[in-house]
mmCIF file of C-alpha atoms in Angstrom:
data_model
loop_
_atom_site.group_PDB
_atom_site.id
_atom_site.type_symbol
_atom_site.label_atom_id
_atom_site.label_comp_id
_atom_site.label_asym_id
_atom_site.label_seq_id
_atom_site.Cartn_x
_atom_site.Cartn_y
_atom_site.Cartn_z
ATOM 1 C CA MET A 1 71.070 -18.480 180.202
ATOM 2 C CA ARG A 2 73.818 -17.185 177.934
ATOM 3 C CA ASP A 3 77.279 -16.487 179.311
ATOM 4 C CA ASP A 4 78.741 -13.476 177.428
ATOM 5 C CA LEU A 5 82.143 -13.902 179.039
ATOM 6 C CA ALA A 6 82.620 -17.357 177.630
ATOM 7 C CA GLY A 7 83.993 -17.598 174.094
ATOM 8 C CA GLY A 8 81.351 -20.014 172.948
ATOM 9 C CA GLY A 9 79.328 -17.874 170.571
ATOM 10 C CA ARG A 10 80.227 -16.435 167.236
ATOM 11 C CA ARG A 11 80.577 -12.699 167.266
ATOM 12 C CA THR A 12 80.172 -10.614 164.194
ATOM 13 C CA SER A 13 81.547 -7.192 163.641
ATOM 14 C CA GLY A 14 80.541 -4.643 161.055
ATOM 15 C CA PHE A 15 83.911 -4.882 159.231
ATOM 16 C CA ARG A 16 84.770 -7.679 156.842
ATOM 17 C CA PHE A 17 88.154 -7.905 155.166
ATOM 18 C CA THR A 18 87.593 -8.460 151.445
ATOM 19 C CA PRO A 19 89.712 -7.818 148.356
ATOM 20 C CA ARG A 20 87.685 -4.672 147.736
ATOM 21 C CA THR A 21 88.491 -3.254 151.199
ATOM 22 C CA ALA A 22 92.151 -4.205 150.764
ATOM 23 C CA LEU A 23 92.260 -2.316 147.459
ATOM 24 C CA ALA A 24 90.520 0.694 148.988
ATOM 25 C CA ALA A 25 92.971 0.710 151.901
ATOM 26 C CA LEU A 26 95.913 0.456 149.502
ATOM 27 C CA LEU A 27 94.609 3.332 147.367
ATOM 28 C CA ALA A 28 93.975 5.450 150.478
ATOM 29 C CA PHE A 29 97.520 4.751 151.709
ATOM 30 C CA PHE A 30 98.965 5.685 148.298
ATOM 31 C CA ALA A 31 96.950 8.939 148.204
ATOM 32 C CA LEU A 32 98.128 9.792 151.713
ATOM 33 C CA TYR A 33 101.733 9.072 150.676
ATOM 34 C CA LEU A 34 101.441 11.406 147.667
ATOM 35 C CA LEU A 35 99.824 14.118 149.778
ATOM 36 C CA ALA A 36 102.588 13.869 152.381
ATOM 37 C CA GLY A 37 105.270 14.082 149.668
ATOM 38 C CA TRP A 38 103.627 17.095 148.057
ATOM 39 C CA THR A 39 103.256 18.808 151.445
ATOM 40 C CA TYR A 40 106.899 18.187 152.307
ATOM 41 C CA ASN A 41 108.112 19.420 148.925
ATOM 42 C CA ARG A 42 105.841 22.473 148.948
ATOM 43 C CA PHE A 43 106.187 23.666 152.524
ATOM 44 C CA PHE A 44 109.274 22.123 154.122
ATOM 45 C CA LYS A 45 111.954 21.596 151.443
ATOM 46 C CA SER A 46 114.110 24.695 151.032
ATOM 47 C CA ASP A 47 114.720 26.409 147.718
ATOM 48 C CA GLU A 48 118.449 25.748 148.154
ATOM 49 C CA THR A 49 117.745 22.012 148.334
ATOM 50 C CA LYS A 50 115.525 22.193 145.253
ATOM 51 C CA ILE A 51 118.301 23.947 143.308
ATOM 52 C CA ARG A 52 120.827 21.307 144.394
ATOM 53 C CA GLU A 53 118.370 18.672 143.175
ATOM 54 C CA THR A 54 118.126 20.447 139.800
ATOM 55 C CA ILE A 55 121.927 20.328 139.474
ATOM 56 C CA ALA A 56 121.970 16.649 140.488
ATOM 57 C CA GLU A 57 119.122 15.906 138.054
ATOM 58 C CA ALA A 58 121.071 17.437 135.153
ATOM 59 C CA ALA A 59 124.195 15.470 136.116
ATOM 60 C CA GLN A 60 122.234 12.212 136.386
ATOM 61 C CA ALA A 61 120.591 12.802 133.002
ATOM 62 C CA ALA A 62 124.070 13.290 131.480
ATOM 63 C CA ARG A 63 125.272 10.036 133.095
ATOM 64 C CA GLU A 64 122.267 8.270 131.617
ATOM 65 C CA ARG A 65 122.972 9.910 128.219
ATOM 66 C CA HIS A 66 119.566 11.567 128.055
ATOM 67 C CA PRO A 67 119.953 15.003 126.381
ATOM 68 C CA ALA A 68 116.254 15.938 126.611
ATOM 69 C CA ARG A 69 116.288 15.538 130.411
ATOM 70 C CA VAL A 70 119.443 17.663 130.637
ATOM 71 C CA THR A 71 117.772 20.343 128.516
ATOM 72 C CA ASN A 72 114.637 20.173 130.707
ATOM 73 C CA THR A 73 116.656 21.753 133.526
ATOM 74 C CA LEU A 74 117.330 24.833 131.353
ATOM 75 C CA ALA A 75 115.048 27.872 131.192
ATOM 76 C CA GLU A 76 113.539 28.746 127.803
ATOM 77 C CA ASP A 77 115.743 31.862 127.579
ATOM 78 C CA PHE A 78 118.860 30.066 128.851
ATOM 79 C CA ARG A 79 122.249 31.584 128.022
ATOM 80 C CA GLY A 80 125.514 29.725 128.330
ATOM 81 C CA PRO A 81 129.153 30.269 127.406
ATOM 82 C CA GLY A 82 129.685 31.868 124.010
ATOM 83 C CA GLY A 83 125.999 32.794 123.633
ATOM 84 C CA LEU A 84 124.856 29.175 123.819
ATOM 85 C CA ASP A 85 121.047 29.012 123.880
ATOM 86 C CA ARG A 86 118.719 26.181 124.882
ATOM 87 C CA GLU A 87 118.305 24.713 121.372
ATOM 88 C CA THR A 88 122.033 24.783 120.654
ATOM 89 C CA ALA A 89 122.688 23.243 124.080
ATOM 90 C CA TYR A 90 120.314 20.406 123.188
ATOM 91 C CA ARG A 91 122.172 19.775 119.924
ATOM 92 C CA VAL A 92 125.543 19.831 121.738
ATOM 93 C CA PHE A 93 124.263 17.427 124.412
ATOM 94 C CA SER A 94 122.778 15.162 121.738
ATOM 95 C CA MET A 95 126.022 15.041 119.789
ATOM 96 C CA GLY A 96 128.175 14.415 122.844
ATOM 97 C CA LEU A 97 125.923 12.149 124.861
ATOM 98 C CA MET A 98 124.449 10.116 122.049
ATOM 99 C CA ASN A 99 127.042 10.053 119.260
ATOM 100 C CA LEU A 100 130.503 10.569 120.693
ATOM 101 C CA TYR A 101 130.416 8.877 124.093
ATOM 102 C CA ARG A 102 128.861 5.589 125.112
ATOM 103 C CA VAL A 103 129.614 6.098 128.814
ATOM 104 C CA VAL A 104 129.651 9.463 130.618
ATOM 105 C CA ALA A 105 130.824 10.179 134.173
ATOM 106 C CA VAL A 106 129.982 13.415 135.980
ATOM 107 C CA GLU A 107 131.430 14.462 139.342
ATOM 108 C CA ILE A 108 130.242 17.603 141.096
ATOM 109 C CA THR A 109 132.105 19.175 143.994
ATOM 110 C CA PRO A 110 131.590 20.194 146.690
ATOM 111 C CA ALA A 111 129.107 17.507 147.711
ATOM 112 C CA THR A 112 126.769 20.207 149.045
ATOM 113 C CA VAL A 113 126.795 22.925 146.419
ATOM 114 C CA PRO A 114 126.649 26.416 147.962
ATOM 115 C CA VAL A 115 123.478 28.161 146.811
ATOM 116 C CA GLU A 116 122.390 31.742 147.473
ATOM 117 C CA VAL A 117 118.772 32.739 146.920
ATOM 118 C CA SER A 118 118.452 36.458 146.236
ATOM 119 C CA ALA A 119 117.115 38.464 149.161
ATOM 120 C CA VAL A 120 115.719 41.044 146.729
ATOM 121 C CA ASP A 121 114.016 38.598 144.341
ATOM 122 C CA PRO A 122 113.272 35.155 145.844
ATOM 123 C CA THR A 123 112.745 33.717 142.342
ATOM 124 C CA LYS A 124 116.445 34.128 141.501
ATOM 125 C CA ALA A 125 119.469 32.313 142.881
ATOM 126 C CA THR A 126 123.143 31.627 142.180
ATOM 127 C CA ALA A 127 125.392 28.619 142.695
ATOM 128 C CA ARG A 128 129.078 27.856 142.152
ATOM 129 C CA PHE A 129 130.478 24.384 141.779
ATOM 130 C CA ARG A 130 133.116 22.339 139.987
ATOM 131 C CA MET A 131 132.286 19.616 137.556
ATOM 132 C CA VAL A 132 134.573 16.957 136.158
ATOM 133 C CA LEU A 133 133.280 15.345 132.958
ATOM 134 C CA ARG A 134 134.713 12.174 131.507
ATOM 135 C CA GLY A 135 133.549 10.039 128.617
ATOM 136 C CA ARG A 136 134.299 6.751 126.899
ATOM 137 C CA ALA A 137 133.675 6.116 123.219
ATOM 138 C CA THR A 138 133.100 2.404 123.953
ATOM 139 C CA ASP A 139 132.643 0.376 127.109
ATOM 140 C CA ASP A 140 136.265 -0.801 126.883
ATOM 141 C CA SER A 141 137.998 2.394 125.739
ATOM 142 C CA PRO A 142 139.960 4.583 128.173
ATOM 143 C CA TRP A 143 138.323 7.570 129.854
ATOM 144 C CA GLU A 144 138.712 10.931 128.118
ATOM 145 C CA ASP A 145 138.601 14.111 130.170
ATOM 146 C CA LEU A 146 136.006 16.366 128.570
ATOM 147 C CA ASN A 147 137.175 19.321 130.660
ATOM 148 C CA PRO A 148 140.855 18.549 131.275
ATOM 149 C CA ARG A 149 141.616 21.463 133.582
ATOM 150 C CA ALA A 150 143.000 20.418 136.945
ATOM 151 C CA GLY A 151 140.133 19.724 139.316
ATOM 152 C CA GLY A 152 137.460 20.212 136.694
ATOM 153 C CA THR A 153 135.722 23.295 135.412
ATOM 154 C CA GLU A 154 134.176 25.873 137.698
ATOM 155 C CA PHE A 155 130.602 26.802 136.847
ATOM 156 C CA ARG A 156 128.867 29.971 138.017
ATOM 157 C CA CYS A 157 125.161 29.507 137.463
ATOM 158 C CA THR A 158 122.098 31.613 137.952
ATOM 159 C CA PHE A 159 118.706 30.006 138.441
ATOM 160 C CA ARG A 160 115.147 31.236 138.067
ATOM 161 C CA LYS A 161 112.032 29.805 139.609
ATOM 162 C CA ILE A 162 109.608 29.184 136.750
ATOM 163 C CA ASP A 163 106.175 27.722 137.501
ATOM 164 C CA GLY A 164 107.429 26.446 140.862
ATOM 165 C CA GLU A 165 110.542 24.735 139.425
ATOM 166 C CA TRP A 166 114.118 25.984 139.512
ATOM 167 C CA LYS A 167 115.811 26.124 136.098
ATOM 168 C CA PHE A 168 119.291 27.111 134.943
ATOM 169 C CA SER A 169 119.048 30.661 133.603
ATOM 170 C CA THR A 170 122.709 31.325 132.803
ATOM 171 C CA VAL A 171 125.915 29.346 133.057
ATOM 172 C CA GLU A 172 129.365 30.912 133.042
ATOM 173 C CA VAL A 173 132.475 28.778 132.848
ATOM 174 C CA GLY A 174 135.341 29.786 135.128
ATOM 175 C CA SER A 175 139.040 29.409 134.666
ATOM 176 C CA GLY A 176 139.406 26.127 136.536
ATOM 177 C CA GLU A 177 141.423 27.890 139.227
ATOM 178 C CA ARG A 178 139.846 28.595 142.551
#
């Protein structure tokens, strides 16, 4: 007679761990991770946070001396100081980030940029912040202030939500005084 409580017999289950099942589990985990990230970004992350991320993305692209990524944060009909448009902004960023300065430092204050999404049109928003820009022509050269006003330059920006992404629509440069 067989004793089922004793551990003497080999038991088989329907599941076998193979490289194929490991790969399938890994792919399922990755898909779940992407779905969770998309859900969080779509339904839980505020528009204010997304705008702050757009500002931080532009600053990081400048630090990395990548003019195309800076320009990607601008709307197609972008307008800046002195009638600056998106194409001219790209040329200015290219000249400054690629030709004049080998190292670029960008500081934005306050740490949490105040953002106001329009109550009338939820696809428009404004933000005000200060930015200090510094550059070095070589790794060993001294820092040059690119906006030498005390405390940096104040920027007043408007944003538009275009295809689910927030982009700079206009940028006005303040006096540097607050």
